[in-house]
Short mmCIF file of C-alpha atoms in Angstrom, two decimals:
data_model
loop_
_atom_site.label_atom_id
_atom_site.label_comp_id
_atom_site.label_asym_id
_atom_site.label_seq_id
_atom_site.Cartn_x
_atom_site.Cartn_y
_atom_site.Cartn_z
CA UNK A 1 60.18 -74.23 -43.15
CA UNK A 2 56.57 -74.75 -44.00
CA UNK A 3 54.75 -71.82 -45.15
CA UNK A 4 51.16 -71.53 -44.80
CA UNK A 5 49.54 -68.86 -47.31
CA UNK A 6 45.88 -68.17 -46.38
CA UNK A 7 44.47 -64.88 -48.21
CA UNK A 8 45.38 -66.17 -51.68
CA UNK A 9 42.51 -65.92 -54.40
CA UNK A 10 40.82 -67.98 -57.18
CA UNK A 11 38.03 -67.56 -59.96
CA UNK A 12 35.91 -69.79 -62.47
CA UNK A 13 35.55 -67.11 -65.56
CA UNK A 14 33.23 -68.83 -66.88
CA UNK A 15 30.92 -69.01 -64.02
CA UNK A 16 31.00 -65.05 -62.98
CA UNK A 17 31.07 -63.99 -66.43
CA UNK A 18 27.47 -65.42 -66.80
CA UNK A 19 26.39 -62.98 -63.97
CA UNK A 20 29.37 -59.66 -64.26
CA UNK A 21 30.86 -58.23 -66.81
CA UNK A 22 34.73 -58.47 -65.91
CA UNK A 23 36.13 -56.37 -69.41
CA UNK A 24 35.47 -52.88 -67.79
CA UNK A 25 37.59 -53.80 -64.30
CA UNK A 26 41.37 -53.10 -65.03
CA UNK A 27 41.93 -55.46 -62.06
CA UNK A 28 41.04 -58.39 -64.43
CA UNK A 29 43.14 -58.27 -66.70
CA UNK A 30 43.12 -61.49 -69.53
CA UNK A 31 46.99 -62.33 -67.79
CA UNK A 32 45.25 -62.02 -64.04
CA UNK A 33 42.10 -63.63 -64.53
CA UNK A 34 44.37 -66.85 -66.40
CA UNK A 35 46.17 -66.61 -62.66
CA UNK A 36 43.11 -66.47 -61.27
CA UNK A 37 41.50 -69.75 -63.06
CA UNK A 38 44.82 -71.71 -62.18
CA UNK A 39 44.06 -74.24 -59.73
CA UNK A 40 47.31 -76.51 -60.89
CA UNK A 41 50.09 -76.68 -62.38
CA UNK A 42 50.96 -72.62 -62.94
CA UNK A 43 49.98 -71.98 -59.16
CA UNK A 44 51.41 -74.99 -57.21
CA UNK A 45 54.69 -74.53 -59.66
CA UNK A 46 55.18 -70.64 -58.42
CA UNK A 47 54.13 -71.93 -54.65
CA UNK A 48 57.47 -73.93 -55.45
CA UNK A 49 59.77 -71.47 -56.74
CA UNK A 50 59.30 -69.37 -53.89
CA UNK A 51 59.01 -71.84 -50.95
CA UNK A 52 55.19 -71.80 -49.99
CA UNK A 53 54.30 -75.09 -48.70
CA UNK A 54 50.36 -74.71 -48.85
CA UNK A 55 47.68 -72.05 -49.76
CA UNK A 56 44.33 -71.91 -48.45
CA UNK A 57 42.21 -70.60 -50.78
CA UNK A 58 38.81 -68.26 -51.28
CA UNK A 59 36.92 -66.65 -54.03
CA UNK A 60 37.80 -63.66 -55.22
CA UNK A 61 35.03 -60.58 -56.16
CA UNK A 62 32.73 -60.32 -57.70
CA UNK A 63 30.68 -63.16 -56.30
CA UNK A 64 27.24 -64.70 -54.92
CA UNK A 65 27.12 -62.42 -52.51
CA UNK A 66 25.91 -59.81 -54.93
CA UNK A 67 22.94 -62.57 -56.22
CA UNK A 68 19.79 -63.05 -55.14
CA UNK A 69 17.98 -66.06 -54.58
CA UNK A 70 18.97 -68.95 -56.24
CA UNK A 71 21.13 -67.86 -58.58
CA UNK A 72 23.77 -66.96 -55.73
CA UNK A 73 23.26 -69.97 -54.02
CA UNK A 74 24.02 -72.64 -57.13
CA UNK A 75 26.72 -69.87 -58.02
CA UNK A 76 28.33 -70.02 -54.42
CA UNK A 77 27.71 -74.34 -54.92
CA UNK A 78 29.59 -74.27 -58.27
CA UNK A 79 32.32 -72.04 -57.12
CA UNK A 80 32.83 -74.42 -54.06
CA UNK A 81 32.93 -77.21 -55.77
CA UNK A 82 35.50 -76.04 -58.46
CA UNK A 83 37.96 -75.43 -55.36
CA UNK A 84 36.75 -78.70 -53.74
CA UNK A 85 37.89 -80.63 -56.89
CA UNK A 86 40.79 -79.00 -56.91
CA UNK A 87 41.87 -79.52 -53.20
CA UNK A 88 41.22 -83.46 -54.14
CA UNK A 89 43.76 -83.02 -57.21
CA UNK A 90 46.46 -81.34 -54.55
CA UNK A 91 45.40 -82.41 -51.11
CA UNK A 92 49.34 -81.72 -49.72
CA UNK A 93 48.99 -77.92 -51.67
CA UNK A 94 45.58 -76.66 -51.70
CA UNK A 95 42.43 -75.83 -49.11
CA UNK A 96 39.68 -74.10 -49.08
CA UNK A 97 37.38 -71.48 -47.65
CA UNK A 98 33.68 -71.74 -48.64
CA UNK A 99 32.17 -68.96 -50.55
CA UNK A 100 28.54 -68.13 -49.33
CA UNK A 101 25.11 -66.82 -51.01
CA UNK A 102 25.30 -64.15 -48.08
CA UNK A 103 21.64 -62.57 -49.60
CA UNK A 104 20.33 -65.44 -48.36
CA UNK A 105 21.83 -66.14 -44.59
CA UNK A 106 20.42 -69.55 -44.04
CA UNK A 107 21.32 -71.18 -47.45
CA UNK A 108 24.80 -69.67 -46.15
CA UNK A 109 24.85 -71.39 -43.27
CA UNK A 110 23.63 -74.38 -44.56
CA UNK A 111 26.67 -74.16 -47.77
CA UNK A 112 28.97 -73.36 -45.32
CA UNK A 113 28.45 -76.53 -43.22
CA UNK A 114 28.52 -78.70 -46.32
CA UNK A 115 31.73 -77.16 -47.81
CA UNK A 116 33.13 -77.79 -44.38
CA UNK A 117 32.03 -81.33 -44.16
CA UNK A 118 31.71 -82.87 -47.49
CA UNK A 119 34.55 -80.53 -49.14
CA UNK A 120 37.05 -80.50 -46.37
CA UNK A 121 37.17 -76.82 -46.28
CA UNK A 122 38.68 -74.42 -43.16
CA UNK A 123 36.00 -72.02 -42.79
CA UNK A 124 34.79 -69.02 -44.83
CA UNK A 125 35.43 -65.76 -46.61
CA UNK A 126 32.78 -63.16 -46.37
CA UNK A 127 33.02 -59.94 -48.58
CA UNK A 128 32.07 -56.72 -46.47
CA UNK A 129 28.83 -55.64 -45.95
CA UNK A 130 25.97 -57.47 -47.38
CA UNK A 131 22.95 -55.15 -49.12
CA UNK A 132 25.14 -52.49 -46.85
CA UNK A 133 24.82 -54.67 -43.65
CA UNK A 134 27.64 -55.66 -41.34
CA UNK A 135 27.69 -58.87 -40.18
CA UNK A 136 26.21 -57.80 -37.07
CA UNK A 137 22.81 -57.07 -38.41
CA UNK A 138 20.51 -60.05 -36.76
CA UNK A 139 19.83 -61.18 -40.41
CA UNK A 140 23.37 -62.81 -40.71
CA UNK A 141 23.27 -65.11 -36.90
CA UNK A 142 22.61 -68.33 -38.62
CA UNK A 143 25.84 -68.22 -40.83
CA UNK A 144 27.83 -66.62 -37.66
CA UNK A 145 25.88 -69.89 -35.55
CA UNK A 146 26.84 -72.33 -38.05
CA UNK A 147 30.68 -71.45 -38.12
CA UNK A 148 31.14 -71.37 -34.53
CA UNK A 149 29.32 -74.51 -34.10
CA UNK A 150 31.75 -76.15 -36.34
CA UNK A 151 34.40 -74.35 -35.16
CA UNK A 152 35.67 -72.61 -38.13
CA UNK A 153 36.59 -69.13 -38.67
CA UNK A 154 34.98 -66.60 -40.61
CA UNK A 155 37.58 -64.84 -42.62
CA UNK A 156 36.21 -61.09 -43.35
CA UNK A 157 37.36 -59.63 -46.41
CA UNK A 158 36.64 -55.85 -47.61
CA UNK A 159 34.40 -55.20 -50.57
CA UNK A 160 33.58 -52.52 -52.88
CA UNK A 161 31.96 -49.00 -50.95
CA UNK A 162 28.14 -48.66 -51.54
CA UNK A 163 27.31 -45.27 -54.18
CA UNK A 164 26.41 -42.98 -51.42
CA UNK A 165 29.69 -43.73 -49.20
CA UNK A 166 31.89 -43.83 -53.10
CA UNK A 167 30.35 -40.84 -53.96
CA UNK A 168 30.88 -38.85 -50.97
CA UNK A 169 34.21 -40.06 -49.76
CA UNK A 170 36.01 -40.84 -52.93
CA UNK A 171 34.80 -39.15 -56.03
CA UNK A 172 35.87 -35.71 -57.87
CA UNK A 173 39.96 -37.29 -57.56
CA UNK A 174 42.01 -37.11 -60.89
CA UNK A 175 42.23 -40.00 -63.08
CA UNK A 176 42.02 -43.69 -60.95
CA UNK A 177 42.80 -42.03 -57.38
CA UNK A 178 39.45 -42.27 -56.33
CA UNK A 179 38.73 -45.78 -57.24
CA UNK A 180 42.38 -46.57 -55.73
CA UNK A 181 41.55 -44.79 -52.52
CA UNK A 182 38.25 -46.62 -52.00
CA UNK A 183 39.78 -49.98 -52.61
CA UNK A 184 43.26 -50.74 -51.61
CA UNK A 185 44.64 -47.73 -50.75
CA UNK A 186 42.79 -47.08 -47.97
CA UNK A 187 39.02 -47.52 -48.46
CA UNK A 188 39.02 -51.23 -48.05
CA UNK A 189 40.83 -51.32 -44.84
CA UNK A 190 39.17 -48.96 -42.92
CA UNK A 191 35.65 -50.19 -43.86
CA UNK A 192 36.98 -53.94 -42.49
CA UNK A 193 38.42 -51.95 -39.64
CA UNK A 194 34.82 -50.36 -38.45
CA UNK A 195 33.21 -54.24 -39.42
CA UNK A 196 35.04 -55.51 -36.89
CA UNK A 197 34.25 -52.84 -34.45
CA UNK A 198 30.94 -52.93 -34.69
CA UNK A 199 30.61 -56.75 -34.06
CA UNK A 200 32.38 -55.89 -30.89
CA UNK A 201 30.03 -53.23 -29.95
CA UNK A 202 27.00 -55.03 -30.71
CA UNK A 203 27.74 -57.81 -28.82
CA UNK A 204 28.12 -60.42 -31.45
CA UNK A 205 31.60 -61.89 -29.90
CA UNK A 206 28.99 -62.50 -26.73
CA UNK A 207 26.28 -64.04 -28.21
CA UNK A 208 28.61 -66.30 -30.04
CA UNK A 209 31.51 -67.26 -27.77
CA UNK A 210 33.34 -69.91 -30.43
CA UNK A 211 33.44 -67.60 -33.13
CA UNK A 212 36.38 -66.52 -34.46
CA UNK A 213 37.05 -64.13 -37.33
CA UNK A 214 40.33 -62.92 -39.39
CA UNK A 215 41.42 -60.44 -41.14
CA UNK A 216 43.73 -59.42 -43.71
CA UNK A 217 46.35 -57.01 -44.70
CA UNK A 218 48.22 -56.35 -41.13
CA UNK A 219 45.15 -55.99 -39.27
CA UNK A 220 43.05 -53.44 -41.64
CA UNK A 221 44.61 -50.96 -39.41
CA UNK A 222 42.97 -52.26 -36.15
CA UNK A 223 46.54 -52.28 -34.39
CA UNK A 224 47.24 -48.85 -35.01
CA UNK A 225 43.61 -47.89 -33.73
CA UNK A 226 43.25 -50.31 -30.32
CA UNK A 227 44.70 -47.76 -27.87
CA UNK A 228 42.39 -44.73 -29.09
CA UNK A 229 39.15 -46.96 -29.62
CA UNK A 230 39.77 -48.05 -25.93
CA UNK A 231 39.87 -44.60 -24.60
CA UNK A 232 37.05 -43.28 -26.47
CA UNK A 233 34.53 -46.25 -26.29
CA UNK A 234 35.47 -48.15 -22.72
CA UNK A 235 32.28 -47.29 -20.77
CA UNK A 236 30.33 -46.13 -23.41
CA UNK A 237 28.06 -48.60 -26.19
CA UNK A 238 27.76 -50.55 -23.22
CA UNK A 239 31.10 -52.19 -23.05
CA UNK A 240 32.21 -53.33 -19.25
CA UNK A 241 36.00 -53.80 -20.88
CA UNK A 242 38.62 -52.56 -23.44
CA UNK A 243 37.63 -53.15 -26.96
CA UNK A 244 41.51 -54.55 -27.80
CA UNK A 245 40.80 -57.17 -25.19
CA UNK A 246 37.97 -58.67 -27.30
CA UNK A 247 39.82 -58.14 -30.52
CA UNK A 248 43.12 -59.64 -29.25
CA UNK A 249 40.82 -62.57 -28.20
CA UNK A 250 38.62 -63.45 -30.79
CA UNK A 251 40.36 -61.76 -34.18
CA UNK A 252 43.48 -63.18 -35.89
CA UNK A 253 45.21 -61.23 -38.33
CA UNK A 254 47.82 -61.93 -41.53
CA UNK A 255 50.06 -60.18 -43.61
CA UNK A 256 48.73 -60.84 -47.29
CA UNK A 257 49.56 -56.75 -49.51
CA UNK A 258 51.20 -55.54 -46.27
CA UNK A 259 55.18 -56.08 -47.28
CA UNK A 260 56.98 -53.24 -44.84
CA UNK A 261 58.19 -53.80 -41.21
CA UNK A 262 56.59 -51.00 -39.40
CA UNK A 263 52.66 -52.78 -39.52
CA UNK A 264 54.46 -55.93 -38.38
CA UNK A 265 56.13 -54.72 -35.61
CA UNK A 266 53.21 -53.20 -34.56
CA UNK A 267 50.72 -56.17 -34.81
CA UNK A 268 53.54 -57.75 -32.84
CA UNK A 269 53.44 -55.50 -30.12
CA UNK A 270 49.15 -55.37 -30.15
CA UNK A 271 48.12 -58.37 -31.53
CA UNK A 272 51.22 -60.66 -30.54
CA UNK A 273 53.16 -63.62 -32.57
CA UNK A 274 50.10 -65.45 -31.73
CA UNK A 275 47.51 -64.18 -33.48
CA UNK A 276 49.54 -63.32 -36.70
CA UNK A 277 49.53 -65.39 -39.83
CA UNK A 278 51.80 -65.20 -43.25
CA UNK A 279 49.60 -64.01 -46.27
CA UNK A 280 50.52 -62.95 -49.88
CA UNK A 281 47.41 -61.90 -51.13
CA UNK A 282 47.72 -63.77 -54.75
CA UNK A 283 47.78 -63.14 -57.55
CA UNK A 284 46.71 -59.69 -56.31
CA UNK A 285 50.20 -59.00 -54.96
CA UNK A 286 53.48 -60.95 -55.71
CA UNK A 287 54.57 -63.90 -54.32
CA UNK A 288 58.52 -63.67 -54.24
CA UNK A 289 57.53 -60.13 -52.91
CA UNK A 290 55.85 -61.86 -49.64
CA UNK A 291 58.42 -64.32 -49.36
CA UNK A 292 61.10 -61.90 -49.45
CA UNK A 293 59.07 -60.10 -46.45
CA UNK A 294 58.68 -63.25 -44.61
CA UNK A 295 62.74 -63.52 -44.61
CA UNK A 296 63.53 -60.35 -44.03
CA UNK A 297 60.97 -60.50 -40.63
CA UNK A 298 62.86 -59.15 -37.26
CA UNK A 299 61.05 -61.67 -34.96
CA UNK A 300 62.38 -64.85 -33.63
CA UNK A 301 62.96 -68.68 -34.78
CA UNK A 302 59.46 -69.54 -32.64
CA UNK A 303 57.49 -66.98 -33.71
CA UNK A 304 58.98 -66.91 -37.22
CA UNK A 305 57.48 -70.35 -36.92
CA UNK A 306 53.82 -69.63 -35.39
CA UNK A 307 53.44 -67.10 -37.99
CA UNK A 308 54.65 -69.44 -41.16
CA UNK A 309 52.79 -72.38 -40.31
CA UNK A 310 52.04 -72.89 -36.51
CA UNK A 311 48.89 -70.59 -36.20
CA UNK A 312 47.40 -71.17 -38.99
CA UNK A 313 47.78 -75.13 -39.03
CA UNK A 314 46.28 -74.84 -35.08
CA UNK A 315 43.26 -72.68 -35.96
CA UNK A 316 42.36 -74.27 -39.33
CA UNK A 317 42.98 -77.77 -38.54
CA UNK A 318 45.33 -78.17 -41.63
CA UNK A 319 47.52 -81.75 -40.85
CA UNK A 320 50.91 -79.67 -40.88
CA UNK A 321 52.46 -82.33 -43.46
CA UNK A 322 54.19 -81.58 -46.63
#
């Protein structure tokens, strides 16, 4: 079966390195960052050995989002056109989404439609908050303009916790628990979790009716939350209808770090075959480890199918071929 990836991550070293020092992150490691800065052979040849047909990929942190000026926007240009060289090298194996200068919204916009147009690309990965602003904030409309005029989807990624919410929620823990916590753990999620509701309450799913976002790891614990964010906010924050409604509508959701049945059976059950897409999450977590998921699924041949490949070729425009 074909076999879609779409969360799976890629760096230049030597183009972050001139703007963050990597050596004092355990998460890149000399062997990660190598997997990282594989766009060919060592990639496409583990793709094989476990059976994953294409991978759309994004840049991972840290990134131009974190530059000002013109610095972020060549680094968010070079960084999108490494991948776009590398999608011409493996057009049957690789895409792209475009990574955006997000400090400066309308150079976004503007990167975003080339890297769509001139690079092929599927849309866009956005990092969290911004200078500890949501995407909602009024600042951001062009880029959120821009994608649903070209009818891509923004895909909305967590980031690292500002100082004040770190230093409040997660510090004083033993050892790396607190840094653990306020990443993958649990920190990450719920932070994409509350973007996503707040782009609903603000209106932003109104004021741009093609726009479509995803989100990662199971849903970032939106399906778990639908029922109890209906009751509370329906009436309230000015919303005339449940909040799942708009989030069934206008979010789609994949499965990249999120390896156990009992998130994917409830996504199924809130978010429906539909809107769910297969993710791994590389090199951050382990291929044969998704793929062994994906087999093991408890869901039909169809939807077995719509989450592999059939979603994700529909809502990225990817040509389906091998």
């Amino acid at each position: 079966m074909r076999i879609v990836a779409l969360e799976e991550h890629f760096m230049v070293p030597s183009l972050i390195e001139n703007h963050f020092d990597l050596t004092t992150n355990p998460g890149f490691s000399p062997a990660r960052k190598a997997r990282l800065a594989d766009l060919d052979d060592g990639r496409i040849g583990e793709m094989d050995e476990h059976g994953v047909t294409f991978q759309v990929v994004s840049a991972s942190m840290p990134g131009a989002d974190l530059l000002d000026g013109k610095d972020g926007i060549q680094l968010a240009l070079d960084i999108n056109n490494a991948l776009g060289a590398a999608i011409r090298r493996h057009p049957q194996r690789l895409g792209g989404f475009a990574h955006l200068p997000m400090r400066e919204p309308q150079a976004a916009a503007d990167e975003l439609e080339r890297a769509v147009g001139e690079l092929g690309f599927s849309g866009a990965m956005i990092n969290g908050p911004t200078q500890g602003r949501f995407l909602d904030d009024p600042r951001f409309d062009s880029v959120l303009e821009r994608a649903a005029a070209l009818e891509v989807p923004i895909y909305i990624h967590p980031n690292v916790p500002p100082k004040a919410v770190y230093d409040v929620y997660y510090d004083g823990l033993p050892g790396p628990a607190g840094a653990l916590l306020a990443s993958g753990a649990f920190g990450w999620h719920s932070e994409t979790a509350i973007h996503i509701l707040r782009l609903v309450l603000t209106g932003v799913f109104e004021r741009h009716p093609k726009l479509t976002v995803i989100v990662g790891h199971m849903g970032e614990m939106l399906p778990f939350m639908l029922g109890r964010a209906d009751d509370i906010l329906i009436g309230h924050g000015g919303l005339q209808r449940p909040i799942s409604e708009t989030i069934v509508e206008r979010v789609y959701i994949t499965t990249s770090g999120m390896f156990t049945t009992p998130p994917l059976q409830l996504a199924l059950a809130t978010f429906g075959a539909d809107r769910i897409m297969f993710s791994i999450d590389y090199p951050f977590s382990q291929t044969e480890q998704g793929r062994v998921f994906f087999d093991a699924m408890p869901v039909s041949p169809s939807d077995r199918a719509k989450i592999a490949h059939g979603n994700a070729d529909r809502l990225l425009k990817l040509k389906g071929t091998v």
